[in-house]
Amino acid sequence: MAVTLDFQDKVVIVVGGTSGINRGIAETFAGQGACVAVASRSQDKVDDTVASLLKAGASKAIGQAFDVRDSEAVAAGLTFFHEQLGDFDILVSGAAGNFPALVADMSVNAFRAVVEIDLMGTLHVMKASYPFLKKPGCSIINISAPQGYQPSEAQGHVGAAKAGVDQITRVLALEWGKEGIRINSVVPGFIADTEGMKRLSASEESLAVSIDYTPLNRLGEKTDVANMCLMLSSELAGFVTGQVIEVDGGLYLRGSSLFGKALGDMLRAQKT
Ligand code: NAP
Ligand code: COA
């Protein structure tokens, strides 16, 4: 039997979809003729992304600026998307914040900021979207990170938040499965030309280590992550839910603790 991936006119929402990996996901669905909505804090980035989605082939593209930490603003934004596009076939939640900092050296508010964006933001998106999800049939994808399972120095805030994201993924797979909603986490490895890499692995030397450390011996591309999102949202993955899926060139097999140690050593050296 021939398998076709058909996303024409499917309603795809990408929260945090205005740059980097998440924008790559939005543009990939747009290239398949989907109706795509994106959100992030910056109206300029939203407008720029909407223009690029239309150029990429989206049958419709809209966007709205909101901060995922504000549950009321998230609910209003997702209600607007539903009014404009109808029930959601695919929901991607990927807004995130990151900076390297040792727990002893960061303020409680710094830790809270990342937990509020990554974990509470994901919760806000899940809860506000629930009435609008196509039942049965919706595919939800939460964008997670290796720090969620691999303790990494200077990444305590991100690790705590992303571990929570993965557990929400598993719990909602149980709670929403009977309604025909599938939900999975996708864990990118080291992805080229992204804000995350710029913040954590900016130097040429550190990039070379990241490549060497990755079994497939290259950085990932945004399309590598987007292609997994296409697959997970297709009938090919119709019996897959509650999974945390690495798109990392095999990094998972080695763990990323060496990488975390290098970050920790760098910050400690800066103090002396
Ligand atoms: P990025 O370009 O900074 O993307 C983050 C997106 O989230 C942007 O669209 C940003 O737009 C939005 N955002 C941030 N804070 C927000 C808030 N409070 N409310 C609403 N939107 C918000 O970063 P990236 O490196 O591509 O990372 C994308 C995702 O992949 C993240 O979930 C990250 O944890 C994960 N990841 C990345 C890598 C990597 O190699 N880069 C590796 C593992 C996991 P605004 O600034 O306009 O709000
Ligand atoms: N080290 C230690 N603490 C830091 C920090 C750093 N590099 N950067 C920010 N903080 C602290 C701030 O000092 C503040 O704490 P305080 O109130 O005790 O001073 C707290 O974090 C919040 O910072 P603020 O700049 O007010 O938050 P914001 O809401 O404007 O921005 C961030 C949130 C900090 C996560 C910001 O980096 C961001 O918007 N990131 C989005 C993009 C991104 O991180 N992409 C990569 C995804 S992998």
Short mmCIF file of C-alpha atoms and ligand atoms in Angstrom, two decimals:
data_model
loop_
_atom_site.label_atom_id
_atom_site.label_comp_id
_atom_site.label_asym_id
_atom_site.label_seq_id
_atom_site.Cartn_x
_atom_site.Cartn_y
_atom_site.Cartn_z
CA MET A 1 0.00 0.00 0.00
CA ALA A 2 1.39 3.38 -0.97
CA VAL A 3 1.67 5.82 1.92
CA THR A 4 1.12 9.51 1.29
CA LEU A 5 1.63 12.35 3.69
CA ASP A 6 -1.21 14.81 3.14
CA PHE A 7 -1.23 17.98 5.22
CA GLN A 8 -3.13 20.12 2.70
CA ASP A 9 -5.44 22.47 4.67
CA LYS A 10 -4.65 20.77 7.98
CA VAL A 11 -4.75 23.23 10.85
CA VAL A 12 -1.31 23.48 12.46
CA ILE A 13 -0.57 25.68 15.48
CA VAL A 14 3.06 26.34 16.44
CA VAL A 15 3.50 28.20 19.73
CA GLY A 16 6.97 29.74 19.90
CA GLY A 17 7.06 29.31 16.14
CA THR A 18 8.73 32.55 15.05
CA SER A 19 12.37 31.54 15.05
CA GLY A 20 14.81 28.66 15.01
CA ILE A 21 13.66 25.06 15.20
CA ASN A 22 9.98 25.85 15.77
CA ARG A 23 9.84 28.24 12.81
CA GLY A 24 11.45 25.48 10.75
CA ILE A 25 8.59 23.19 11.81
CA ALA A 26 5.97 25.82 10.90
CA GLU A 27 7.59 26.44 7.49
CA THR A 28 7.76 22.71 6.77
CA PHE A 29 4.03 22.25 7.42
CA ALA A 30 3.41 25.39 5.33
CA GLY A 31 5.35 23.78 2.49
CA GLN A 32 2.84 20.92 2.62
CA GLY A 33 -0.09 23.31 2.09
CA ALA A 34 -1.28 23.41 5.70
CA CYS A 35 -3.07 26.32 7.41
CA VAL A 36 -0.50 27.47 9.94
CA ALA A 37 -0.75 29.77 12.96
CA VAL A 38 2.30 30.94 14.93
CA ALA A 39 2.72 32.82 18.20
CA SER A 40 5.52 34.37 20.23
CA ARG A 41 6.10 37.54 22.22
CA SER A 42 7.27 39.73 19.37
CA GLN A 43 4.70 41.05 16.89
CA ASP A 44 7.49 41.84 14.41
CA LYS A 45 8.73 38.25 14.48
CA VAL A 46 5.13 37.00 14.14
CA ASP A 47 4.53 39.22 11.09
CA ASP A 48 7.81 38.21 9.46
CA THR A 49 7.05 34.52 10.01
CA VAL A 50 3.50 34.78 8.64
CA ALA A 51 4.91 36.30 5.44
CA SER A 52 7.44 33.47 5.11
CA LEU A 53 4.75 30.81 5.73
CA LEU A 54 2.64 32.19 2.87
CA LYS A 55 5.73 32.22 0.65
CA ALA A 56 6.47 28.61 1.64
CA GLY A 57 3.03 27.51 0.42
CA ALA A 58 0.68 27.68 3.43
CA SER A 59 -2.96 27.66 2.36
CA LYS A 60 -3.52 30.18 5.17
CA ALA A 61 -1.13 31.74 7.66
CA ILE A 62 -1.93 33.84 10.70
CA GLY A 63 -0.18 34.78 13.92
CA GLN A 64 -0.57 36.56 17.20
CA ALA A 65 1.84 37.89 19.81
CA PHE A 66 1.47 36.57 23.35
CA ASP A 67 3.67 35.48 26.22
CA VAL A 68 3.15 31.82 27.18
CA ARG A 69 3.63 32.77 30.85
CA ASP A 70 0.30 34.66 30.74
CA SER A 71 -2.42 31.99 30.79
CA GLU A 72 -5.19 34.45 29.88
CA ALA A 73 -3.28 35.80 26.91
CA VAL A 74 -2.55 32.23 25.75
CA ALA A 75 -6.26 31.35 26.00
CA ALA A 76 -7.25 34.48 24.06
CA GLY A 77 -4.65 33.78 21.35
CA LEU A 78 -5.65 30.16 20.89
CA THR A 79 -9.34 31.10 20.83
CA PHE A 80 -8.53 33.57 18.04
CA PHE A 81 -6.70 30.85 16.09
CA HIS A 82 -9.71 28.54 16.52
CA GLU A 83 -12.15 31.21 15.35
CA GLN A 84 -10.02 31.83 12.25
CA LEU A 85 -9.01 28.25 11.34
CA GLY A 86 -11.28 25.74 13.12
CA ASP A 87 -10.28 22.68 15.13
CA PHE A 88 -6.57 21.99 15.52
CA ASP A 89 -5.18 18.94 13.67
CA ILE A 90 -1.62 19.50 14.88
CA LEU A 91 -0.37 21.48 17.88
CA VAL A 92 3.32 22.14 18.47
CA SER A 93 4.38 23.75 21.74
CA GLY A 94 8.00 24.88 21.77
CA ALA A 95 8.43 28.31 23.38
CA ALA A 96 11.51 28.23 25.58
CA GLY A 97 14.13 30.30 27.32
CA ASN A 98 17.69 29.33 28.16
CA PHE A 99 20.97 30.73 29.42
CA PRO A 100 23.89 28.96 31.07
CA ALA A 101 23.96 29.54 34.84
CA LEU A 102 25.04 27.55 37.88
CA VAL A 103 22.22 27.07 40.38
CA ALA A 104 24.20 28.67 43.23
CA ASP A 105 24.84 31.75 41.10
CA MET A 106 21.40 32.34 39.65
CA SER A 107 18.53 34.16 41.33
CA VAL A 108 15.36 32.31 42.20
CA ASN A 109 13.66 34.55 39.68
CA ALA A 110 16.05 33.45 36.94
CA PHE A 111 15.23 29.80 37.61
CA ARG A 112 11.53 30.66 37.80
CA ALA A 113 11.61 32.55 34.48
CA VAL A 114 12.69 29.44 32.59
CA VAL A 115 10.28 27.15 34.44
CA GLU A 116 7.47 29.64 33.76
CA ILE A 117 8.24 29.75 30.03
CA ASP A 118 9.09 26.12 29.30
CA LEU A 119 6.94 24.18 31.78
CA MET A 120 4.07 26.46 32.79
CA GLY A 121 3.93 27.82 29.24
CA THR A 122 3.46 24.30 27.92
CA LEU A 123 0.76 23.66 30.52
CA HIS A 124 -1.03 26.89 29.53
CA VAL A 125 -0.92 25.90 25.86
CA MET A 126 -2.17 22.36 26.56
CA LYS A 127 -5.06 23.50 28.76
CA ALA A 128 -6.19 26.36 26.54
CA SER A 129 -6.03 24.22 23.39
CA TYR A 130 -7.92 21.24 24.75
CA PRO A 131 -11.44 22.39 23.72
CA PHE A 132 -10.14 23.13 20.21
CA LEU A 133 -8.29 19.86 19.48
CA LYS A 134 -9.67 17.62 16.75
CA LYS A 135 -11.08 14.56 18.53
CA PRO A 136 -10.22 11.99 17.34
CA GLY A 137 -7.13 12.73 15.30
CA CYS A 138 -5.14 15.55 16.87
CA SER A 139 -1.36 15.15 17.11
CA ILE A 140 0.36 17.22 19.80
CA ILE A 141 4.12 17.66 19.88
CA ASN A 142 5.97 19.27 22.78
CA ILE A 143 9.51 20.37 21.96
CA SER A 144 11.76 19.20 24.77
CA ALA A 145 15.55 19.01 25.27
CA PRO A 146 18.22 16.47 26.30
CA GLN A 147 18.67 18.32 29.61
CA GLY A 148 15.25 16.91 30.62
CA TYR A 149 16.70 13.42 31.06
CA GLN A 150 20.45 14.13 31.19
CA PRO A 151 21.49 16.19 34.22
CA SER A 152 23.70 18.95 32.82
CA GLU A 153 25.70 21.52 34.76
CA ALA A 154 24.59 25.11 34.25
CA GLN A 155 21.26 23.81 33.00
CA GLY A 156 19.40 23.02 36.24
CA HIS A 157 16.55 25.39 35.38
CA VAL A 158 16.12 24.02 31.83
CA GLY A 159 16.49 20.40 32.95
CA ALA A 160 13.83 20.76 35.64
CA ALA A 161 11.46 22.46 33.21
CA LYS A 162 11.91 20.06 30.29
CA ALA A 163 11.66 16.98 32.56
CA GLY A 164 8.30 18.42 33.56
CA VAL A 165 7.34 18.92 29.92
CA ASP A 166 8.09 15.25 29.18
CA GLN A 167 6.02 14.11 32.14
CA ILE A 168 3.07 16.27 31.05
CA THR A 169 3.41 14.60 27.65
CA ARG A 170 3.14 11.13 29.22
CA VAL A 171 0.27 12.05 31.55
CA LEU A 172 -1.80 13.66 28.79
CA ALA A 173 -1.20 10.63 26.57
CA LEU A 174 -3.01 8.67 29.30
CA GLU A 175 -5.71 11.25 29.98
CA TRP A 176 -6.54 12.18 26.37
CA GLY A 177 -5.83 8.91 24.57
CA LYS A 178 -9.44 7.68 24.66
CA GLU A 179 -10.48 10.79 22.74
CA GLY A 180 -8.07 9.93 19.96
CA ILE A 181 -5.50 12.59 20.82
CA ARG A 182 -1.86 11.55 20.49
CA ILE A 183 0.89 13.51 22.23
CA ASN A 184 4.65 13.07 22.04
CA SER A 185 7.78 15.02 22.99
CA VAL A 186 10.46 15.63 20.38
CA VAL A 187 13.99 16.17 21.71
CA PRO A 188 16.35 17.95 19.32
CA GLY A 189 20.07 17.32 19.73
CA PHE A 190 22.63 19.94 18.65
CA ILE A 191 20.84 21.84 15.87
CA ALA A 192 22.79 24.20 13.59
CA ASP A 193 22.12 27.95 13.36
CA THR A 194 19.85 28.24 16.36
CA GLU A 195 19.59 30.52 19.35
CA GLY A 196 19.99 27.52 21.65
CA MET A 197 23.35 26.60 20.11
CA LYS A 198 24.43 30.25 20.14
CA ARG A 199 23.74 30.49 23.87
CA LEU A 200 25.26 27.17 24.91
CA SER A 201 27.86 26.23 22.32
CA ALA A 202 28.95 29.34 20.50
CA SER A 203 32.70 28.91 19.96
CA GLU A 204 34.19 27.11 16.97
CA GLU A 205 35.90 24.74 19.40
CA SER A 206 32.68 23.92 21.22
CA LEU A 207 30.85 23.37 17.91
CA ALA A 208 33.58 20.95 16.83
CA VAL A 209 33.16 19.04 20.11
CA SER A 210 29.38 18.92 19.62
CA ILE A 211 29.87 17.42 16.14
CA ASP A 212 32.48 14.94 17.31
CA TYR A 213 30.32 13.93 20.25
CA THR A 214 27.29 13.23 18.02
CA PRO A 215 27.47 9.66 16.65
CA LEU A 216 26.27 10.76 13.18
CA ASN A 217 29.15 13.26 13.24
CA ARG A 218 27.24 16.35 12.21
CA LEU A 219 24.98 19.00 13.66
CA GLY A 220 21.26 18.50 13.08
CA GLU A 221 19.33 20.69 10.67
CA LYS A 222 16.00 22.32 11.49
CA THR A 223 14.47 20.13 8.78
CA ASP A 224 15.61 17.00 10.67
CA VAL A 225 13.36 18.03 13.57
CA ALA A 226 10.54 19.20 11.29
CA ASN A 227 10.55 15.92 9.37
CA MET A 228 10.02 14.00 12.62
CA CYS A 229 7.08 16.30 13.38
CA LEU A 230 5.59 15.53 9.95
CA MET A 231 6.00 11.80 10.55
CA LEU A 232 4.55 11.95 14.07
CA SER A 233 1.54 13.86 12.79
CA SER A 234 0.84 11.41 9.99
CA GLU A 235 -0.93 8.06 9.88
CA LEU A 236 2.53 6.44 9.93
CA ALA A 237 2.59 7.22 13.64
CA GLY A 238 -1.08 6.50 14.30
CA PHE A 239 -0.30 4.14 17.22
CA VAL A 240 2.48 6.24 18.77
CA THR A 241 1.72 8.32 21.86
CA GLY A 242 3.34 9.31 25.16
CA GLN A 243 6.85 8.94 23.73
CA VAL A 244 9.90 11.12 24.17
CA ILE A 245 11.64 10.90 20.81
CA GLU A 246 15.21 12.06 20.21
CA VAL A 247 16.14 13.67 16.91
CA ASP A 248 19.77 13.95 17.87
CA GLY A 249 22.00 11.88 15.60
CA GLY A 250 22.46 9.36 18.40
CA LEU A 251 23.58 11.84 21.09
CA TYR A 252 21.25 10.11 23.55
CA LEU A 253 23.49 7.05 23.49
CA ARG A 254 26.40 9.06 24.88
CA GLY A 255 24.41 11.43 27.06
CA SER A 256 25.28 15.10 27.11
CA SER A 257 26.90 15.31 30.56
CA LEU A 258 30.37 16.07 29.12
CA PHE A 259 28.84 19.03 27.32
CA GLY A 260 27.25 20.17 30.62
CA LYS A 261 30.59 19.79 32.41
CA ALA A 262 32.25 22.04 29.83
CA LEU A 263 29.58 24.70 30.44
CA GLY A 264 30.03 24.37 34.22
CA ASP A 265 33.83 24.58 33.92
CA MET A 266 33.53 27.67 31.71
CA LEU A 267 31.30 29.49 34.22
CA ARG A 268 33.52 28.49 37.16
CA ALA A 269 36.61 29.71 35.29
CA GLN A 270 34.92 33.06 34.64
CA LYS A 271 34.57 33.51 38.43
CA THR A 272 38.24 33.05 39.22
P1 NAP B 1 14.60 30.15 19.60
O1 NAP B 1 14.91 30.49 18.18
O2 NAP B 1 14.97 31.15 20.65
O3 NAP B 1 13.04 29.82 19.67
C1 NAP B 1 12.26 30.08 20.80
C2 NAP B 1 10.91 30.57 20.35
O4 NAP B 1 10.07 30.73 21.50
C3 NAP B 1 10.95 31.92 19.66
O5 NAP B 1 9.96 31.95 18.65
C4 NAP B 1 10.60 32.91 20.76
O6 NAP B 1 10.07 34.09 20.19
C5 NAP B 1 9.57 32.09 21.54
N1 NAP B 1 9.45 32.45 22.95
C6 NAP B 1 10.44 32.56 23.87
N2 NAP B 1 9.91 32.94 25.05
C7 NAP B 1 8.57 33.05 24.86
C8 NAP B 1 7.49 33.39 25.71
N3 NAP B 1 7.69 33.71 26.98
N4 NAP B 1 6.24 33.40 25.19
C9 NAP B 1 6.03 33.08 23.89
N5 NAP B 1 7.01 32.74 23.04
C10 NAP B 1 8.27 32.73 23.52
O7 NAP B 1 15.29 28.80 20.06
P2 NAP B 1 15.71 27.38 19.40
O8 NAP B 1 17.12 27.18 19.75
O9 NAP B 1 15.27 27.28 17.99
O10 NAP B 1 14.86 26.38 20.31
C11 NAP B 1 13.54 25.99 19.96
C12 NAP B 1 13.08 24.83 20.84
O11 NAP B 1 13.98 23.72 20.67
C13 NAP B 1 13.07 25.14 22.33
O12 NAP B 1 11.96 24.50 22.94
C14 NAP B 1 14.37 24.54 22.83
O13 NAP B 1 14.32 24.20 24.20
C15 NAP B 1 14.47 23.31 21.95
N6 NAP B 1 15.84 22.78 21.75
C16 NAP B 1 16.75 23.47 21.00
C17 NAP B 1 18.01 22.93 20.75
C18 NAP B 1 19.00 23.62 19.86
O14 NAP B 1 19.98 23.00 19.42
N7 NAP B 1 18.79 24.86 19.52
C19 NAP B 1 18.36 21.71 21.33
C20 NAP B 1 17.43 21.04 22.14
C21 NAP B 1 16.17 21.58 22.33
P3 NAP B 1 9.99 35.51 20.97
O15 NAP B 1 11.38 35.83 21.40
O16 NAP B 1 9.41 36.44 19.96
O17 NAP B 1 9.05 35.34 22.12
N1 COA B 2 22.44 34.30 33.88
C1 COA B 2 21.80 34.38 35.07
N2 COA B 2 20.58 34.94 35.21
C2 COA B 2 20.02 35.44 34.10
C3 COA B 2 20.62 35.39 32.82
C4 COA B 2 21.90 34.80 32.75
N3 COA B 2 22.56 34.70 31.58
N4 COA B 2 19.79 35.96 31.92
C5 COA B 2 18.69 36.35 32.60
N5 COA B 2 18.83 36.05 33.90
C6 COA B 2 17.88 36.35 34.98
C7 COA B 2 17.61 37.84 35.11
O1 COA B 2 18.62 38.51 35.83
C8 COA B 2 16.27 37.80 35.86
O2 COA B 2 16.46 37.52 37.21
P1 COA B 2 16.35 38.72 38.34
O3 COA B 2 14.96 39.27 38.21
O4 COA B 2 16.60 38.05 39.63
O5 COA B 2 17.42 39.72 37.96
C9 COA B 2 15.58 36.57 35.27
O6 COA B 2 16.62 35.76 34.69
C10 COA B 2 14.57 36.92 34.21
O7 COA B 2 15.27 37.70 33.24
P2 COA B 2 14.52 38.77 32.31
O8 COA B 2 15.52 39.31 31.33
O9 COA B 2 13.76 39.73 33.15
O10 COA B 2 13.45 37.81 31.65
P3 COA B 2 12.73 37.87 30.28
O11 COA B 2 11.39 37.37 30.55
O12 COA B 2 12.86 39.20 29.61
O13 COA B 2 13.58 36.82 29.37
C11 COA B 2 14.94 34.84 29.32
C12 COA B 2 13.57 35.44 29.62
C13 COA B 2 15.90 35.29 30.42
C14 COA B 2 14.80 33.34 29.34
C15 COA B 2 15.52 35.36 27.96
O14 COA B 2 16.80 34.84 27.79
C16 COA B 2 14.65 35.02 26.76
O15 COA B 2 13.69 35.72 26.49
N6 COA B 2 14.95 33.90 26.03
C17 COA B 2 14.17 33.44 24.86
C18 COA B 2 15.06 32.91 23.75
C19 COA B 2 15.90 31.75 24.17
O16 COA B 2 16.34 31.63 25.32
N7 COA B 2 16.15 30.86 23.22
C20 COA B 2 16.89 29.63 23.43
C21 COA B 2 15.94 28.50 23.52
S1 COA B 2 16.84 26.98 23.75
#
